[in-house]
Every structure is written in C-alpha cells, then in structure tokens.
Coordinates of C-alpha atoms in Angstrom, one line a residue:
M840 CA -6.9 26.0 20.1
G841 CA -7.5 24.8 23.6
G842 CA -9.2 22.8 25.3
G843 CA -7.5 19.3 23.6
E844 CA -10.0 20.6 20.2
A845 CA -8.8 19.2 16.8
P846 CA -8.2 21.9 14.0
E847 CA -10.5 22.1 11.4
D848 CA -8.4 20.2 8.9
S849 CA -7.3 17.6 11.0
D850 CA -8.4 14.6 10.1
P851 CA -10.6 13.9 13.4
H852 CA -11.8 16.7 12.9
L853 CA -12.7 16.2 8.8
V854 CA -14.3 12.5 10.2
A855 CA -16.4 14.1 12.2
R856 CA -17.7 16.4 9.4
A857 CA -17.9 13.7 7.1
L858 CA -19.7 11.0 9.5
A859 CA -22.7 14.5 9.0
G860 CA -22.7 14.7 5.6
Q861 CA -20.5 16.9 4.0
Q862 CA -19.1 15.5 1.2
S863 CA -16.2 18.0 1.0
A864 CA -14.6 16.5 4.1
Y865 CA -14.9 13.2 2.3
A866 CA -12.9 14.6 -0.7
A867 CA -10.2 16.3 1.3
L868 CA -9.4 13.2 3.4
M869 CA -9.2 11.3 0.4
A870 CA -6.9 14.1 -1.2
R871 CA -4.9 13.7 1.8
H872 CA -4.0 10.2 1.9
R873 CA -5.0 8.6 -1.2
E874 CA -1.1 8.6 -2.9
A875 CA -0.2 6.8 0.6
V876 CA -3.2 4.3 -0.5
F877 CA -1.9 4.1 -3.6
R878 CA 2.0 3.8 -3.1
L879 CA 1.4 0.6 -0.8
A880 CA -1.1 -1.3 -3.1
R881 CA 0.9 -0.4 -6.5
H882 CA 3.6 -2.0 -4.3
H883 CA 1.5 -5.0 -3.2
T884 CA 0.1 -6.0 -6.8
G885 CA 2.9 -4.5 -9.4
D886 CA 0.2 -3.0 -11.4
E887 CA -0.8 0.4 -11.9
G888 CA -4.7 -0.7 -12.8
E889 CA -4.6 -2.9 -10.4
A890 CA -3.8 -0.5 -7.3
L891 CA -6.0 1.8 -7.9
D892 CA -9.0 -0.7 -7.9
V893 CA -7.3 -1.8 -4.7
T894 CA -7.0 2.1 -3.5
Q895 CA -10.7 2.6 -4.4
E896 CA -11.8 -0.3 -2.8
A897 CA -9.9 0.6 0.8
F898 CA -11.1 4.1 0.8
I899 CA -14.8 2.7 -0.4
A900 CA -14.4 0.7 2.8
A901 CA -13.1 3.4 4.9
F902 CA -16.0 5.5 4.2
A903 CA -18.2 2.8 4.9
S904 CA -16.6 2.6 8.5
L905 CA -16.0 5.6 9.1
A906 CA -18.0 5.2 12.1
K907 CA -16.3 2.8 13.9
F908 CA -12.9 5.6 13.3
D909 CA -11.6 5.9 17.0
A910 CA -10.2 9.4 16.6
A911 CA -7.7 8.9 19.6
R912 CA -5.5 7.3 17.2
P913 CA -3.9 8.0 13.9
F914 CA -6.4 8.2 10.8
R915 CA -3.6 7.1 8.5
A916 CA -2.8 4.0 10.4
W917 CA -6.4 2.9 10.2
L918 CA -6.8 3.8 6.9
M919 CA -3.3 2.0 6.0
R920 CA -4.5 -1.3 7.7
I921 CA -7.6 -1.5 5.3
A922 CA -5.6 -1.1 2.9
V923 CA -3.5 -3.6 3.8
N924 CA -6.3 -5.6 4.0
K925 CA -7.6 -4.9 0.6
C926 CA -4.0 -5.3 -0.8
R927 CA -4.6 -9.4 0.8
D928 CA -7.6 -9.5 -0.2
W929 CA -6.8 -8.8 -4.1
A930 CA -3.7 -11.4 -3.5
R931 CA -6.6 -14.0 -2.4
R932 CA -8.8 -13.0 -5.4
R933 CA -5.7 -13.5 -7.9
A934 CA -4.3 -16.9 -6.9
V935 CA -8.2 -17.9 -7.1
R936 CA -8.1 -16.7 -11.1
R937 CA -4.5 -18.3 -11.1
L938 CA -6.1 -21.5 -10.8
F939 CA -8.8 -21.4 -13.3
R940 CA -6.5 -19.0 -15.4
M941 CA -2.7 -19.0 -16.8
A942 CA -2.0 -15.7 -15.4
R943 CA 0.1 -13.2 -17.4
P944 CA 3.7 -12.5 -16.0
L945 CA 4.6 -9.0 -14.8
E946 CA 7.8 -9.4 -16.9
D947 CA 5.5 -8.8 -19.9
A948 CA 5.8 -5.4 -18.9
I949 CA 9.5 -4.8 -19.0
G950 CA 9.2 -4.5 -22.5
I951 CA 6.4 -1.1 -22.2
A952 CA 8.2 1.5 -24.5
D953 CA 9.2 5.1 -22.7
H954 CA 10.0 7.8 -24.5
G955 CA 12.5 9.6 -21.6
L956 CA 15.5 11.4 -22.9
D957 CA 17.9 8.7 -22.7
P958 CA 16.6 5.6 -24.2
E959 CA 19.5 3.2 -23.0
A960 CA 19.9 4.2 -19.5
E961 CA 16.0 4.4 -19.3
A962 CA 14.9 1.1 -20.3
I963 CA 18.0 -0.1 -17.6
S964 CA 16.2 1.8 -15.0
R965 CA 12.4 0.9 -15.8
R966 CA 13.6 -3.3 -16.1
E967 CA 15.4 -2.8 -13.2
L968 CA 12.4 -1.3 -10.9
A969 CA 10.1 -4.0 -13.1
R970 CA 12.2 -6.5 -11.6
V971 CA 12.6 -4.8 -8.0
S972 CA 8.7 -4.1 -8.2
A973 CA 8.0 -7.9 -9.1
A974 CA 10.4 -9.1 -5.9
I975 CA 8.4 -6.9 -3.7
A976 CA 4.9 -8.3 -4.9
G977 CA 6.0 -11.8 -4.6
L978 CA 7.3 -11.4 -1.1
P979 CA 5.0 -13.5 1.1
A980 CA 2.5 -11.0 2.9
N981 CA 4.2 -11.6 6.3
L982 CA 7.2 -9.5 4.6
K983 CA 6.1 -7.4 2.5
D984 CA 3.9 -5.5 4.5
P985 CA 6.4 -4.3 7.0
L986 CA 9.1 -3.5 4.2
I987 CA 6.4 -1.3 2.4
L988 CA 4.8 1.1 4.9
C989 CA 8.1 1.6 7.0
R990 CA 10.6 1.1 4.0
L991 CA 8.8 2.6 1.4
E992 CA 5.7 4.5 2.9
G993 CA 8.3 6.0 5.7
M994 CA 6.4 5.3 8.8
S995 CA 8.1 4.7 11.8
M996 CA 8.1 1.2 13.1
A997 CA 5.9 1.8 16.2
E998 CA 3.3 2.8 13.4
A999 CA 4.0 -0.2 11.1
A1000 CA 3.0 -2.4 14.3
D1001 CA -0.1 -0.2 15.0
V1002 CA -1.5 -1.1 11.6
L1003 CA -0.3 -4.4 11.4
G1004 CA -1.1 -5.3 15.1
L1005 CA 2.6 -6.5 15.6
T1006 CA 5.1 -5.5 18.2
E1007 CA 7.8 -3.2 16.9
K1008 CA 10.3 -6.3 17.0
A1009 CA 8.1 -8.2 14.9
V1010 CA 8.0 -5.5 12.9
E1011 CA 12.0 -5.3 12.6
T1012 CA 12.2 -8.9 12.5
R1013 CA 9.9 -9.7 9.2
I1014 CA 11.9 -6.2 8.0
Y1015 CA 15.0 -7.7 8.1
R1016 CA 13.7 -11.1 6.8
A1017 CA 12.2 -9.5 3.9
R1018 CA 15.2 -8.1 2.7
Q1019 CA 17.4 -10.8 3.2
K1020 CA 14.3 -12.7 1.3
L1021 CA 14.8 -9.7 -1.3
S1022 CA 18.3 -10.1 -1.8
E1023 CA 18.3 -13.5 -2.8
M1024 CA 15.8 -13.1 -5.2
L1025 CA 17.2 -10.2 -7.0
E1026 CA 20.6 -11.8 -6.8
G1027 CA 19.1 -15.4 -7.8

C-alpha cells in the first residue's frame, strides 16, 4: 500500500465508493460508526427512541453531504460534528414542543421494570444510571458536548476540539465545568 493510497476498507475509500453509487459502502460506513453516533445521541437526549431518531437524522444529513467530506480529515470527527449538530437541533425542537405541551419528565422512566438476576441491585443501578443520564442530558450543550465526546466516547481532547471547533484548552475547561455542574446536580 504505497503512494499514500488508502486501504479498501478505510473510511476515505468507502466514501469514494459511496459517492460512486455503491450502496454497500454506505452500509459499511453506517455499520462502522452507528454505535458511536447512537451513544452520543443517547447521552444528549436521555432517551433511546429519540436517540435512534437523531442517529438516523445524522446519517441522512452526512450521506446527503458526503461530497463535502474532506478525505484528508478523519471521517469519524466529521460525522460526529454532524451528530452534535443534530443533537442540538433535537434540543431546540424539544424546547419548542415544551412551549406547547407539558413534556413528561425523564424521572418517569425510572419505574420501568427490568428482569435482571438481582432485582433490588438492578433497580438501584438503573435508578442511578437514569439519574446520571438525566443530569448529563440536563447540562447546557456547551458543557455536555465536550464531556460526552471525551469521557463517554473516548475521543482525545484534540479530536473533540476538532469536532466542536474549539481549542483543546476550551474543551478541557468545559469538561472541568461540566463535571463540577454534574457533581452539584447529583448531590443536590
């Protein structure tokens, strides 16, 4: 593989194949990145159904804009930036919907039964997870985005800075503030 050529299964190669009309390349890109996009959306929305919708919207937007992808940059970072924007769109739509009707609180989901091996421990774990998820979802987007990308998605601060269009120092500061705010929310 000399001369700077990308391997056939690399993201840039799959993008080129997708742009040439090969449906299997779209499917391969989606299969490779859908879990990361879904996790990002789930952390943003706090709801799996909403996260699936946001994930679908992110891939539709990405595939519609595939010709704008710069193959010199990481595809995952480009896709995650689109996903973050779709999460922000979701949050704006949610805020508008709240003006027109009362939204059901996320705490209503805590009572959903789970048939784990140890029901008491599982119930405590699910309640705590729901509480943390609700707290993360309740953070302002400028704090939530860096926290999700770095701490939950495992991106480096440099990668998150690239996705969010920030400096690494800004990402570091926002993660610190997000953790402080989460501590306050979870203790209070």
